[in-house]
XYZ file of C-alpha atoms in Angstrom:
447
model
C 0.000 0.000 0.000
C 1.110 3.894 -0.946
C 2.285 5.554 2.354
C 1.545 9.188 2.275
C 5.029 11.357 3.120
C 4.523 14.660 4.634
C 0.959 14.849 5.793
C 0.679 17.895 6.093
C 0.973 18.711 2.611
C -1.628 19.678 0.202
C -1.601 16.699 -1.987
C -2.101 14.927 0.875
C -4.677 17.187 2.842
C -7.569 15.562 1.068
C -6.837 11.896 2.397
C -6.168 13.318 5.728
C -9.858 15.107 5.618
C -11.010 11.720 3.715
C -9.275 9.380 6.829
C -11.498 11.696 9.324
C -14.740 11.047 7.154
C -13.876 7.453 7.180
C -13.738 7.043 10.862
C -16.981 9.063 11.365
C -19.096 6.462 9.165
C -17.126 3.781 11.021
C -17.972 5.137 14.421
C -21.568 5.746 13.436
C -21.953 1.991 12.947
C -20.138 1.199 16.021
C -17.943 -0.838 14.737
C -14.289 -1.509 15.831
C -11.277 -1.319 13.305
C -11.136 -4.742 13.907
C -14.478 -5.869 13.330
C -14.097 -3.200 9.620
C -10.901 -5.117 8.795
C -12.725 -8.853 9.355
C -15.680 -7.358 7.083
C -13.883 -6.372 4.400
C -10.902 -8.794 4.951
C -8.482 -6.217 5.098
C -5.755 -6.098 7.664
C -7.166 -3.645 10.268
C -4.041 -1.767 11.066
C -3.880 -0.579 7.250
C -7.580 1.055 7.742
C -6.548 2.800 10.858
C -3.700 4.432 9.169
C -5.682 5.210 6.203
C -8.569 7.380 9.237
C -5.096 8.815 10.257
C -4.541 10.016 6.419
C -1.161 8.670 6.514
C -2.606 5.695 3.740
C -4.334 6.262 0.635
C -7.358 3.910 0.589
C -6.671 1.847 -2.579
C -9.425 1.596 -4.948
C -10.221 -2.182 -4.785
C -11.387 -1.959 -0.804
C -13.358 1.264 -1.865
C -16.900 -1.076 -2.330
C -16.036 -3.476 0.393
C -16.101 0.026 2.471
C -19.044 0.996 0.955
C -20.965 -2.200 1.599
C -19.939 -2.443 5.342
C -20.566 1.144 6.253
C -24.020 1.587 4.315
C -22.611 4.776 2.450
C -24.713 4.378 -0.357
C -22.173 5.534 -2.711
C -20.985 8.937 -1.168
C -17.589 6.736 0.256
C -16.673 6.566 -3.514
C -17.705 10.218 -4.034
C -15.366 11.614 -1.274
C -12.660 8.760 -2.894
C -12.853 10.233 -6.101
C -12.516 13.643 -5.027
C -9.447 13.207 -2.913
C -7.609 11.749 -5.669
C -8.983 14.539 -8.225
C -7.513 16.961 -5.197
C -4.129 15.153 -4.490
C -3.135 14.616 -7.871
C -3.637 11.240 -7.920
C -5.823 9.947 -10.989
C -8.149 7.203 -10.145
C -6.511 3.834 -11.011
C -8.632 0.997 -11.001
C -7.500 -0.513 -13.733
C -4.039 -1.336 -11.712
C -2.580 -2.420 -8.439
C -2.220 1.028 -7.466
C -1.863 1.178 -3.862
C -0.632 -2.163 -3.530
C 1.980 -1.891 -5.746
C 5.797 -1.040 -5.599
C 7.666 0.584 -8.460
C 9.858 -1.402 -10.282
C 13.173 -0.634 -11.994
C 12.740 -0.332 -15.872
C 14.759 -3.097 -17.526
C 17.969 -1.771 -19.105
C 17.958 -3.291 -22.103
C 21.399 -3.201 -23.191
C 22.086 -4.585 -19.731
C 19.961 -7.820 -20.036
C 21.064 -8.395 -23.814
C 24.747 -8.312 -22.737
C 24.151 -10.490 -19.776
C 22.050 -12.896 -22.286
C 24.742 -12.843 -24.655
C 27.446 -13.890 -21.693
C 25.477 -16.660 -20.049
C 24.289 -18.462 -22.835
C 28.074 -18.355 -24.533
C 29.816 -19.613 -21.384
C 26.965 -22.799 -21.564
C 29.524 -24.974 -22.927
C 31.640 -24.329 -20.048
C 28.574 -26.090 -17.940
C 28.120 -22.197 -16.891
C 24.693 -21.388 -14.912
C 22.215 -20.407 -16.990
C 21.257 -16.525 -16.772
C 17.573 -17.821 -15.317
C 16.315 -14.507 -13.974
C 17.616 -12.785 -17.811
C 15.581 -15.067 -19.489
C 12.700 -14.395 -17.706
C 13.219 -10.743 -18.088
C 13.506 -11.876 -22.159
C 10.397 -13.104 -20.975
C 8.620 -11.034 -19.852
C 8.902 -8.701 -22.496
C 7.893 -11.299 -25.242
C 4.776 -11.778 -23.002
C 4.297 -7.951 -23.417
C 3.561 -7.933 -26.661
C 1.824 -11.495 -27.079
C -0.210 -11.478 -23.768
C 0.818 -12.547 -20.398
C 0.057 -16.317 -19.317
C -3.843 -16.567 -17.901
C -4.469 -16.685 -14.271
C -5.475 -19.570 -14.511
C -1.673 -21.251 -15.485
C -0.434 -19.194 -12.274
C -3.067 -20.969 -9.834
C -1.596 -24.266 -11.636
C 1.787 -23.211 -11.042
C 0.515 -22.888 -7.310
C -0.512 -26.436 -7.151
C 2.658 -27.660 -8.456
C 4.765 -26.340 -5.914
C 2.053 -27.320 -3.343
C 3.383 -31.194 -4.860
C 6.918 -30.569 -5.408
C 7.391 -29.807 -1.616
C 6.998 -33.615 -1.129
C 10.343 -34.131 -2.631
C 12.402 -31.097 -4.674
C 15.858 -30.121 -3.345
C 15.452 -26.709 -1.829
C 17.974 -24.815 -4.013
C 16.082 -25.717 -7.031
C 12.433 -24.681 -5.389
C 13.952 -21.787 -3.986
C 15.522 -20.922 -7.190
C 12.048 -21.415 -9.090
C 9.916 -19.420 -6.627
C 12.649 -16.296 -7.177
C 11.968 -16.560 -10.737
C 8.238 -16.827 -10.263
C 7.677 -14.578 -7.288
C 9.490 -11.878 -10.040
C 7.525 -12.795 -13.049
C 3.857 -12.424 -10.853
C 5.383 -8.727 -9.673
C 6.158 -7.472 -12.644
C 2.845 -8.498 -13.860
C 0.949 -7.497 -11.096
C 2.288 -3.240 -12.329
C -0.341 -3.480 -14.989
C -3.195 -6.062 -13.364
C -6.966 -5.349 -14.536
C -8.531 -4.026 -11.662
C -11.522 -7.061 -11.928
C -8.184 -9.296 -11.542
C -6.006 -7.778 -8.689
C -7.150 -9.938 -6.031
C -6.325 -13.124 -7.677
C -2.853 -11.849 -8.312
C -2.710 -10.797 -4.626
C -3.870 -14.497 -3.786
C -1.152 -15.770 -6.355
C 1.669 -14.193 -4.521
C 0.753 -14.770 -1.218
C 0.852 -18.470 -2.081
C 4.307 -18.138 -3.244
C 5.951 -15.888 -0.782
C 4.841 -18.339 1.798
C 5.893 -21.350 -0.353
C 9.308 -19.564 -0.386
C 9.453 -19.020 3.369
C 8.349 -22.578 3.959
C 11.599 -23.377 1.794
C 14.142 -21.030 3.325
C 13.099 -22.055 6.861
C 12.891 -25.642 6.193
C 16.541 -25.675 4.893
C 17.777 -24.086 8.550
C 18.205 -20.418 7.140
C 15.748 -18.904 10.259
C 16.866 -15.450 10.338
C 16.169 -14.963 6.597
C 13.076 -17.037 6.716
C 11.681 -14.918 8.886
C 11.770 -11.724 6.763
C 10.194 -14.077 4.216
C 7.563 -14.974 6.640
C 6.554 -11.635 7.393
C 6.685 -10.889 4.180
C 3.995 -13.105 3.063
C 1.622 -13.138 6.159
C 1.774 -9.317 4.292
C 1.104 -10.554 1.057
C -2.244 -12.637 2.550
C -3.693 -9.533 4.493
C -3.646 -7.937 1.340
C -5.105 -11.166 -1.011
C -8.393 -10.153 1.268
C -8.996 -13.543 1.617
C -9.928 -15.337 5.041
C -8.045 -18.654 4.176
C -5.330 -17.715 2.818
C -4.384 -15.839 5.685
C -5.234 -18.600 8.194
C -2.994 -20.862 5.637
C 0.051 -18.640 6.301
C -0.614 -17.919 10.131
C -1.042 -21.795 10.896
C 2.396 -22.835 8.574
C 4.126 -19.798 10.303
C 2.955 -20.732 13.579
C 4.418 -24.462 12.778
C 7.612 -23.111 11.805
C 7.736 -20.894 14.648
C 7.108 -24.152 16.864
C 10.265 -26.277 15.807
C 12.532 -22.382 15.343
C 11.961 -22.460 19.332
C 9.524 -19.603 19.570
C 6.081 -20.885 21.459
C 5.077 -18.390 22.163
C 5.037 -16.442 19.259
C 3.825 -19.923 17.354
C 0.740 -19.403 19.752
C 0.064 -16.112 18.511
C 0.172 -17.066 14.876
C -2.071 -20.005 15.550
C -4.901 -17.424 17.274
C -4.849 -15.123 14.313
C -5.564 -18.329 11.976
C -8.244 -19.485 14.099
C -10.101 -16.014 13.986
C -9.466 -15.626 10.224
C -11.643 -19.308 10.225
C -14.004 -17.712 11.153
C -15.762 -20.944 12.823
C -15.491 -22.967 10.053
C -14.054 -26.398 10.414
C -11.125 -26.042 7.721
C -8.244 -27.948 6.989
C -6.179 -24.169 8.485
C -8.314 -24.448 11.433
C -7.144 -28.334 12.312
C -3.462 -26.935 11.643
C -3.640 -24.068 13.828
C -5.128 -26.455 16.699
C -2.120 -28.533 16.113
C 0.122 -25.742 16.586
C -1.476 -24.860 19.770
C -1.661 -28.311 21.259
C 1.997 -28.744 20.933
C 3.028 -25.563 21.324
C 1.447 -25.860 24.826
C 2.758 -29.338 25.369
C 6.733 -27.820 24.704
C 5.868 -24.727 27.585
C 4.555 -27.510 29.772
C 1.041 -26.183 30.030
C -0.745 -29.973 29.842
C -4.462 -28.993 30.337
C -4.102 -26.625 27.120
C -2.449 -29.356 25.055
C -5.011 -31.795 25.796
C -7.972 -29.408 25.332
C -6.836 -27.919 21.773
C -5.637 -31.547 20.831
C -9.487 -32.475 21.332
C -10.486 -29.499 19.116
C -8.138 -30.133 16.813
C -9.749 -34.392 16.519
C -13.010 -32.320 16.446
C -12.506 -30.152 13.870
C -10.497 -32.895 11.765
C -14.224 -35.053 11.815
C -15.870 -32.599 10.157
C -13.336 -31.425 7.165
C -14.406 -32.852 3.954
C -13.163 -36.276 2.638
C -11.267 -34.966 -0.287
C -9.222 -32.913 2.126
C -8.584 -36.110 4.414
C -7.560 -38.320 1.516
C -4.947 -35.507 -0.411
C -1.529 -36.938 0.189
C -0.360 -35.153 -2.455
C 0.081 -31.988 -1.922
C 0.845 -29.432 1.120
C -2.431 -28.386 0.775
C -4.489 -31.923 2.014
C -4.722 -33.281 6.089
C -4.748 -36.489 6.350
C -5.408 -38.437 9.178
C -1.610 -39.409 9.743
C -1.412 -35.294 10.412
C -3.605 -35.834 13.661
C -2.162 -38.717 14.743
C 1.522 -37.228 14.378
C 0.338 -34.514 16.818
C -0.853 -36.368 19.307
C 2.220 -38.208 19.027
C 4.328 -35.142 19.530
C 1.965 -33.443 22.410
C 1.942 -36.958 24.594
C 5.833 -36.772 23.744
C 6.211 -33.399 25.682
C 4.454 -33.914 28.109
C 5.873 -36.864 29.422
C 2.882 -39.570 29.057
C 4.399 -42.892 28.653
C 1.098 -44.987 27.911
C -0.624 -42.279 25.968
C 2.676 -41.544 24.158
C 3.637 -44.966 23.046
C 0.353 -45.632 21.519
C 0.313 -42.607 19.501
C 3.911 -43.190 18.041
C 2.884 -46.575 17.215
C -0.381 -45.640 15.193
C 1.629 -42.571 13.981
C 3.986 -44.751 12.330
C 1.489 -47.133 11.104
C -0.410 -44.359 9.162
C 2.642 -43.477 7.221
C 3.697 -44.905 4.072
C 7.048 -46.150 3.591
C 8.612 -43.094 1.325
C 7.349 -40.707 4.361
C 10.877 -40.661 5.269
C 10.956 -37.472 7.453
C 7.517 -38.045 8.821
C 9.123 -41.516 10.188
C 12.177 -40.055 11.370
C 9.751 -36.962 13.341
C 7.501 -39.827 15.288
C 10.678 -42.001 15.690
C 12.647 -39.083 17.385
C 9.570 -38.897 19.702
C 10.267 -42.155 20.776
C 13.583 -41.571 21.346
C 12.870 -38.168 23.511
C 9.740 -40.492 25.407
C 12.614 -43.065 26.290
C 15.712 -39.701 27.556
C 12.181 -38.645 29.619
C 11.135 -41.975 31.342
C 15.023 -42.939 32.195
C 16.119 -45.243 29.037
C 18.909 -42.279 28.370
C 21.607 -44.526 26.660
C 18.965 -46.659 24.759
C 16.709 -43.313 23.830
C 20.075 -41.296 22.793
C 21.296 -44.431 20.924
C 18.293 -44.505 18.831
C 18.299 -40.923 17.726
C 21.342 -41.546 16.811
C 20.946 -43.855 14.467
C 17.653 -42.242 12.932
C 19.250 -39.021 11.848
C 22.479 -40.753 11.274
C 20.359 -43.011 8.501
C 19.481 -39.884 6.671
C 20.729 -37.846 3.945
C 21.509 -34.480 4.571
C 18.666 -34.019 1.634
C 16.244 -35.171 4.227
C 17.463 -33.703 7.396
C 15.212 -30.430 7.178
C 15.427 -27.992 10.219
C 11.818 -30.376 11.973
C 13.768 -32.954 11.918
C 17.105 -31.710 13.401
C 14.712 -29.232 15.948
C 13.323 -32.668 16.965
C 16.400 -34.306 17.253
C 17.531 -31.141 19.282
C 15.015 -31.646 21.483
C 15.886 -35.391 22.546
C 19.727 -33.765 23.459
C 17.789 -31.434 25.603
C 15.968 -33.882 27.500
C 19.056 -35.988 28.285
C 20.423 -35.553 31.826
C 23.111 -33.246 32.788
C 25.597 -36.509 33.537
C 24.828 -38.346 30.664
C 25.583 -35.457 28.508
C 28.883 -36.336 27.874
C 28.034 -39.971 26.483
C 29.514 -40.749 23.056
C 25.998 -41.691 21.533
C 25.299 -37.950 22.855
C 28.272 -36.462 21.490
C 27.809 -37.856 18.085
C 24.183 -36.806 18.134
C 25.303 -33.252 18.560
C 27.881 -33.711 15.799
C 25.737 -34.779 13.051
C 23.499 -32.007 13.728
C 26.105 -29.676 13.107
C 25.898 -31.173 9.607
C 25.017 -29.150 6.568
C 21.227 -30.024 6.263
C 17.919 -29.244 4.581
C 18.546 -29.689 0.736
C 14.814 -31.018 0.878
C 12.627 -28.454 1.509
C 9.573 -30.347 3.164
C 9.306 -29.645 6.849
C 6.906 -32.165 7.960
């Protein structure tokens, strides 16, 4: 969205006077910024700086405002007139306010760059990727760019490939991709920006998922933030539960509870009520985020919510194994394994592990090696240190570094902290803590 420099300025006096107006048809309904920003899915901190004047209101909220204030049109009036006053034409026909300004492409530039990759090929030289999709781009401005509708199927395909591409390629991709959908988002109809919004939140969360997944947590978390961003302003409910509940995960095995807590809350309200496949991931996150701060009533209740909600999800979301996007019922019994895990429960705990396992398929190699480190962190708990450190041991010492995403080596982590202060110096502990100083996470599924 446009911030509005110096407002006290003329141009931007009449969004100042415009933010006041705002705020008096808000108050006259009695309605909260909150409850404005749930009605017309819009992130309610952006609407209170747009009362303040210190936002302009971007064109595509201006009939969601409309419709939840009972203006009857005069909302678009005032609209109108501050951007006849300011300067500003009226552009509905673009992004506008959600935009950023992109660098013209210096033509000479990419043709030299073009002209060095591609020669130094034979030298098994990198292609010039981001170049040619410059090159492109600007073929695409003069035939057409690709529908929509290949962008949403570029969405589902990454939703699959996280089952098994290395990170450096998927990462690499979603650059590319998370470029091209920029660019063309400058120019997007105005009857089209919010599936373009909807497009890029999937893929800036796709490429924090990556980034994280492969151990880089400082820079994940700038991804992160930027695409819990990118679904506040997609306007749509789900997709911002979707990236709360998967940042709230990833928040859980980074170490941060707390803050996974408060991601999983925001996903839940965005739900709405409804019993979605984001609402049975942000219960997860809360049962065993209050199972690692020790808080067992929580766990237990949210882990019954969370066996509630999965009963009434639809069976096409229980049975996708596919993708990221399906919840199976291996999903729930994973989290019960982990939240009996933490808390100590040795009966409860051993009979989720087993029926975890059992619900897996073979291939689920990371999934295995999660429930199998639970075991192993069940056994440091209950007093089986050498036997519990042992098997750790040998389950992340079976894995490729491909396969050894940050979950697993957070989980692993988490059996070293369990084992007692004497036993720390054990050789099966010592190599444990060596092979997690391993290079990991060229596989950029988490769970």
């Amino acid at each position: 969205m446009t911030e509005i420099p110096n407002s006290g300025s003329e141009d931007t006096a009449p969004w100042v006077e415009l933010g006041e107006q705002l705020r008096m048809w808000r108050s006259a309904t009695g309605m909260s910024l909150r409850d404005l920003g749930a009605a017309v899915h819009m992130d309610w901190a952006h609407i209170g700086r747009m009362e303040r004047g210190q936002r302009k209101i971007p064109g595509w909220v201006v009939g969601r405002l409309e419709e939840a204030l009972g203006t009857s049109g005069a909302l678009r009036v005032k609209w109108e007139e501050a951007n006849r006053k300011s300067g500003t034409e009226s552009r509905d026909k673009d992004i506008s306010a959600d935009r950023q300004e992109g660098n013209p492409i210096d033509m000479d530039a990419l043709r030299r760059t073009l002209v060095m990759g591609v020669a130094g090929m034979s030298a098994a030289a990198a292609l010039p990727i981001r170049e040619l999709e410059q090159l492109r781009g600007i073929v695409d401005t003069t035939l057409g760019t690709p529908r929509l509708d290949d962008w949403h199927e570029r969405v589902w395909e990454y939703a699959v490939r996280f089952a098994s591409d290395p990170m450096d390629h998927l990462v690499r991709d979603l650059g590319t991709d998370i470029l091209a959908v920029h660019e063309q988002m400058q120019s997007a109809p105005g009857d089209q920006v919010s599936n373009w919004l909807a497009v890029n939140a999937h893929l800036t969360e796709f490429m924090a998922r990556a980034i994280g997944s492969a151990g880089h947590i400082q820079e994940a978390r700038g991804w992160w933030a930027t695409a819990r961003q990118a679904a506040h302003n997609s306007g749509d409910p789900d997709i911002v539960s979707r990236v709360y509940s998967n940042d709230g995960m990833h928040c859980l095995y980074h170490k941060r509870p707390q803050v996974a807590i408060a991601r999983a809350r925001v996903a839940l309200e965005s739900c709405q009520g409804r019993p979605t496949r984001n609402a049975t991931s942000a219960c997860a996150v809360l049962a065993q985020a209050n199972a690692v701060l020790g808080n067992a009533a929580a766990a237990q209740s949210w882990l019954h919510k969370h066996a509630d909600i999965f009963k009434h999800l639809p069976d096409e979301v229980k049975a996708e194994r596919l993708t990221a996007g399906g919840y199976p019922e291996a999903a729930v019994l994973h989290t019960r394994s982990y939240v009996f895990t933490h808390l100590g429960k040795e009966t409860e705990g051993r009979r989720a592990q087993e029926l975890a396992l059992a619900a897996y398929d073979p291939g689920d190699t990371r999934q295995i090696a999660l429930v199998s480190l639970h075991q192993a962190m069940l056994s440091v708990r209950l007093g089986d240190v050498t036997e519990g450190v042992e098997h750790a041991r040998l389950v992340t010492q079976g894995m490729a570094p491909a396969l050894l995403t940050t979950f697993v080596a957070s989980m692993a982590t988490d059996v070293l902290r369990s084992i007692p202060p004497k036993h720390r110096t054990q050789p099966e502990a010592l190599e444990l803590k060596k092979i997690l100083t391993l290079p990991r996470g060229a596989s950029s599924l988490s769970v």
